[in-house]
XYZ file of C-alpha atoms in Angstrom:
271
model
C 2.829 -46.835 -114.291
C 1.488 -44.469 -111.898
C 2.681 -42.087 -109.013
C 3.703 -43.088 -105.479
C 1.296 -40.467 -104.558
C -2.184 -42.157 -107.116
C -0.757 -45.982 -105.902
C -1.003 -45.370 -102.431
C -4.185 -43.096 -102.208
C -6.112 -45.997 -104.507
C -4.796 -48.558 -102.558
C -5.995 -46.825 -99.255
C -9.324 -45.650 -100.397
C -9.801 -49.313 -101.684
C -8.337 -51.503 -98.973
C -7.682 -49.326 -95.868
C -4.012 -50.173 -96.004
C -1.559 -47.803 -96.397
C 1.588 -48.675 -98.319
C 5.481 -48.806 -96.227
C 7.060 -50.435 -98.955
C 10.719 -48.992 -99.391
C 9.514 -47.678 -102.669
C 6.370 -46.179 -101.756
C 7.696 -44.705 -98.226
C 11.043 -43.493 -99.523
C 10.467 -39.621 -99.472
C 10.966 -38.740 -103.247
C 8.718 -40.368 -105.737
C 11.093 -42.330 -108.958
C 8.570 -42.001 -111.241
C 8.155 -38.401 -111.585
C 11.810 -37.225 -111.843
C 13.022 -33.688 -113.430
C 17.009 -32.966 -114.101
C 18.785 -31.324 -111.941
C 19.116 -27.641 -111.823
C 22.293 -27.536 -111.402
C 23.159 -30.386 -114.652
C 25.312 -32.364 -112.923
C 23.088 -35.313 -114.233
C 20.817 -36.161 -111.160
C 17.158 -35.837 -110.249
C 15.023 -33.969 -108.663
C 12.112 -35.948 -107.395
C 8.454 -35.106 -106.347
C 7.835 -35.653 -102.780
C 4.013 -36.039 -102.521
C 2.137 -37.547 -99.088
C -0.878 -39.024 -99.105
C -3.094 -36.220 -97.682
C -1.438 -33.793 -99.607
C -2.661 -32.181 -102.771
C 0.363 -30.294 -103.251
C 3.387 -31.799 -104.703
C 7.081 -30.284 -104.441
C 10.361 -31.299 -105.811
C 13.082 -32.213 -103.341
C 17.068 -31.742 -102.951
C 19.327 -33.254 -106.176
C 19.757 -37.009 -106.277
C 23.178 -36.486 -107.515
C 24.920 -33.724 -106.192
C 21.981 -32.553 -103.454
C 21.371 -29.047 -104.920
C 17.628 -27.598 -104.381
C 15.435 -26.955 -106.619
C 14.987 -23.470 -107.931
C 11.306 -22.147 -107.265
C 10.470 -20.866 -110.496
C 11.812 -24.047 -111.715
C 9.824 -26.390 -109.248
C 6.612 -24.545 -110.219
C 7.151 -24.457 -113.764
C 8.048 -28.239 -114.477
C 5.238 -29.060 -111.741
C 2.565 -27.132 -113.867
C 3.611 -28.487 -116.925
C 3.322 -32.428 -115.938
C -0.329 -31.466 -114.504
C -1.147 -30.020 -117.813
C 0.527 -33.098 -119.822
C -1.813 -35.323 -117.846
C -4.586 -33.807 -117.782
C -4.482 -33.643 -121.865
C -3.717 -37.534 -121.617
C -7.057 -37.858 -119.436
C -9.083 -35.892 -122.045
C -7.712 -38.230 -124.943
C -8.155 -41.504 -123.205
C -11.561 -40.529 -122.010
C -12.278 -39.290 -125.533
C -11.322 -42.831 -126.966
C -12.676 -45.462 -124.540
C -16.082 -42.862 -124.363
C -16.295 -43.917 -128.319
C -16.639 -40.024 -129.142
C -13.145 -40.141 -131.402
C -15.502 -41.455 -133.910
C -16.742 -37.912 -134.061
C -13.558 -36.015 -132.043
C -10.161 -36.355 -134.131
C -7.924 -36.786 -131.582
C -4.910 -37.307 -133.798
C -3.507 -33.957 -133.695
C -4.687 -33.719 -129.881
C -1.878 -36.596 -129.904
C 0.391 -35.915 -131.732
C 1.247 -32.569 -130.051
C 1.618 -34.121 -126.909
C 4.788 -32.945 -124.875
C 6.509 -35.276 -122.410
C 7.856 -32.684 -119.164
C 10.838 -35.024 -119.519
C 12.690 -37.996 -120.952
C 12.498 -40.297 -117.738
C 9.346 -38.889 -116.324
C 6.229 -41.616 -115.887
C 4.552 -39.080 -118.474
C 6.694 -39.765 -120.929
C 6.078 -44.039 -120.968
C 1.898 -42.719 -120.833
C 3.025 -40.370 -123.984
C 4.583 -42.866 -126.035
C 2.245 -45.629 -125.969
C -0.476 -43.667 -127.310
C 1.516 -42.215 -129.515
C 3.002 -46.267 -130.340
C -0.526 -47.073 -130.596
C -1.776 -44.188 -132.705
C 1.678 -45.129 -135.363
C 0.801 -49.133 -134.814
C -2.551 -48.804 -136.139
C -1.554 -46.617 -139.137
C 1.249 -48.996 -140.190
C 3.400 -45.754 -139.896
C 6.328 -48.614 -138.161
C 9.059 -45.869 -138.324
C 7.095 -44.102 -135.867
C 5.614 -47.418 -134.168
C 9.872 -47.748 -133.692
C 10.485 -43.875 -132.544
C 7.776 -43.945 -130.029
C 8.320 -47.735 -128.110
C 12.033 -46.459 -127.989
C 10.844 -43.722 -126.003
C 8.855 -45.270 -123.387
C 11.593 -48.203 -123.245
C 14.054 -45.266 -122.066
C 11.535 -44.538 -119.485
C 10.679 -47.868 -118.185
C 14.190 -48.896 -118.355
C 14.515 -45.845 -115.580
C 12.327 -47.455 -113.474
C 11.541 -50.663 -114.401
C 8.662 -53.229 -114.075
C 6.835 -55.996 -115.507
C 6.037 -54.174 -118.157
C 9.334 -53.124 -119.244
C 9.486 -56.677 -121.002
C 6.532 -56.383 -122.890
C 7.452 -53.228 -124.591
C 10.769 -54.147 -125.861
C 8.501 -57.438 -127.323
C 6.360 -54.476 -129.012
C 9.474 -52.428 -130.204
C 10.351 -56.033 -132.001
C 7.068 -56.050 -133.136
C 7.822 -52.949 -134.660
C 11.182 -53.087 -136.166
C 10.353 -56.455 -137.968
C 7.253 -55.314 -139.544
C 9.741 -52.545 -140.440
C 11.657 -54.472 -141.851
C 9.185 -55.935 -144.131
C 8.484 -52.441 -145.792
C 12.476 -52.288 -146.347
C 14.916 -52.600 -148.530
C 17.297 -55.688 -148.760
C 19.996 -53.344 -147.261
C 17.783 -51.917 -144.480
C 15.984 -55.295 -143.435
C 19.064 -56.777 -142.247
C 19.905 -53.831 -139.464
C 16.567 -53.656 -138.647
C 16.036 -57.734 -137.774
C 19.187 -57.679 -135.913
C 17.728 -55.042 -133.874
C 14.675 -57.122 -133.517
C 16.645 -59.634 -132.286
C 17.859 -58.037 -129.741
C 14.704 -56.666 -128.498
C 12.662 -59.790 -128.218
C 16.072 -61.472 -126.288
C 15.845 -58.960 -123.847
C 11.939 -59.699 -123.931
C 12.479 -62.830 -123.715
C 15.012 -62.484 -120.758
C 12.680 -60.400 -118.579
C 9.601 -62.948 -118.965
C 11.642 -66.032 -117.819
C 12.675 -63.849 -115.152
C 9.409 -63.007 -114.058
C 6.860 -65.519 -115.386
C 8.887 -68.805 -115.461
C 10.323 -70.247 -119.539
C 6.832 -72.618 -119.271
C 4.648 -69.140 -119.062
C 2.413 -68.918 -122.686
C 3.693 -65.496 -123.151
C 7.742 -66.154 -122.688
C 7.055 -68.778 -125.577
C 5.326 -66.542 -127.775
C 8.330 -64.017 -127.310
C 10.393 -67.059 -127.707
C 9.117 -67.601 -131.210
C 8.973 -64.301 -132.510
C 12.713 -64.503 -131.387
C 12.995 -67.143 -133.704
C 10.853 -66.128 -136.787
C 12.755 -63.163 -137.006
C 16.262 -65.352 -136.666
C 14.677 -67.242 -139.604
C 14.112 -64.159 -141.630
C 17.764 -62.897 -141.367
C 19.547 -63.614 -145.108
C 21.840 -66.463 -145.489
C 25.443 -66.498 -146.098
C 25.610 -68.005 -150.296
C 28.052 -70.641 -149.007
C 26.106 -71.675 -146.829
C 24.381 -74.707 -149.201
C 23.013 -77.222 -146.906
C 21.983 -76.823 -143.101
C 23.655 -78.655 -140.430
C 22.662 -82.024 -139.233
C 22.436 -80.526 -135.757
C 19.809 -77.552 -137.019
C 17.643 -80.430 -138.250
C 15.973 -80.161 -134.685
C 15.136 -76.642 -135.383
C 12.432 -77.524 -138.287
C 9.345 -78.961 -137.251
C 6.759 -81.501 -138.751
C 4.802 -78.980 -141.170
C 8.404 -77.100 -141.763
C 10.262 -73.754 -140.316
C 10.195 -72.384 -137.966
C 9.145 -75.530 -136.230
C 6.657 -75.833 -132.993
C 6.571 -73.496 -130.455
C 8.076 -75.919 -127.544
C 11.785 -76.573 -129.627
C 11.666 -72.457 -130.172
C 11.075 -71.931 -126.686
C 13.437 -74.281 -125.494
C 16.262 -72.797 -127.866
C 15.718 -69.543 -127.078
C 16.043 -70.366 -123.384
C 19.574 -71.954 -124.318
C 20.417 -68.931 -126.184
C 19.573 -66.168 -123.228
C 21.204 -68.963 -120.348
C 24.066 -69.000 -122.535
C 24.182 -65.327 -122.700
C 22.730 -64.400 -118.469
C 25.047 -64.150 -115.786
C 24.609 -66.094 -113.150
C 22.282 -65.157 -110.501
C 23.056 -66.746 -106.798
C 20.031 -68.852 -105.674
């Protein structure tokens, strides 16, 4: 997710066209937002043209109050020094030095300048990715939660992905769990990878490889939900639902019942 400002300079530099899209014209920039002095619950946004190297923060979305200078400066400076530690880390890592340069600590003090600021998707994904491969899934949970408040600001393709990752997350969670904790947690998977799920058909098509895989993780962690006792045999109509070599079945009847599921559950959209 980058800036108006980094889009349309790279796409310039790169293709000699210079971006009038309503989102890249439009004078404030959505992706770098700060609260509104003021707190009646707006924005301030960064207005940032292309030849210019300095950035300032324009009038209130909400109620159209300006910024306070000291204020301006002081959130501007710290989101240049939030990404400018984010550029030493990920240089650091895909250099191969973090096999002598702990950069743990260098991310885990990482400070977002706020809650709905591009920064703070950039922030939690290393910090998802740092808790991911540690197996620390509490944290793996914390952190994709935070970007997905971010992206779900401003969103894009990638806002389905993550909530696929924060399922990721909360079932593998939910393995470490106990019997009373496993249930919440699954349901909450659920609901992530349906909302994954959603946002892929939208965008890719229900055929695309990845809206089945989401599909199926939708229904693995259906399958792992417990079982009312009562419940002693399964439905002649569920019979569909297991496949040749057993549950959860192949991946074409999951994606196809998970598309029934989320059509059942859309609004309509006018063609």
């Amino acid at each position: 997710m980058q800036s108006a400002h980094v889009r349309r300079a790279e796409l310039f530099r790169t293709k000699e066209l210079l971006c009038e899209c309503p989102r890249c014209s439009v004078r404030g920039d959505d992706t770098r937002r700060f609260p509104c002095t003021a707190k009646c619950g707006g924005h301030h946004l960064v207005h940032q043209p292309i030849d210019a190297d300095e950035a300032t923060l324009i009038c209130c979305s909400g109620c159209e109050a300006a910024p306070l200078a000291a204020y301006a400066a002081s959130q501007l400076e710290r989101e240049s020094a939030t990404a400018a530690e984010l550029r030493s880390i990920n240089e650091t890592i895909d250099s191969g030095r973090h096999m002598n340069v702990d950069v743990v600590p260098l991310i885990l003090r990482l400070k977002v300048p706020q809650p709905q600021h591009r920064l703070a998707a950039e922030v939690a994904f290393v910090k998802w990715e740092l808790a991911k491969n540690r197996q620390d899934w509490r944290s793996a949970v914390k952190a994709k939660k935070a970007e997905i408040e971010c992206r779900d600001a401003m969103p894009s393709r990638d806002t389905a992905f993550c909530y696929e990752h924060l399922g990721d997350a909360l079932a593998e969670h939910a393995r470490a769990s106990t019997a009373g904790q496993d249930a919440a947690l699954l349901r909450e998977a659920q609901d992530a990878y349906q909302r994954a799920v959603r946002g892929l058909m939208v965008v890719l098509g229900p055929e695309h490889p990845w809206t089945k895989v989401a599909a199926t993780k939708l229904a693995a962690a259906q399958a792992r939900m417990p079982r009312p006792a009562a419940a002693a045999t399964v439905p002649a109509a569920c019979a569909l639902w297991r496949g040749a070599a057993g549950w959860p079945g192949t991946l074409a009847v999951w994606s196809v019942l998970a598309g029934l599921l989320l059509l059942c559950r859309a609004p309509a959209h006018p063609l």
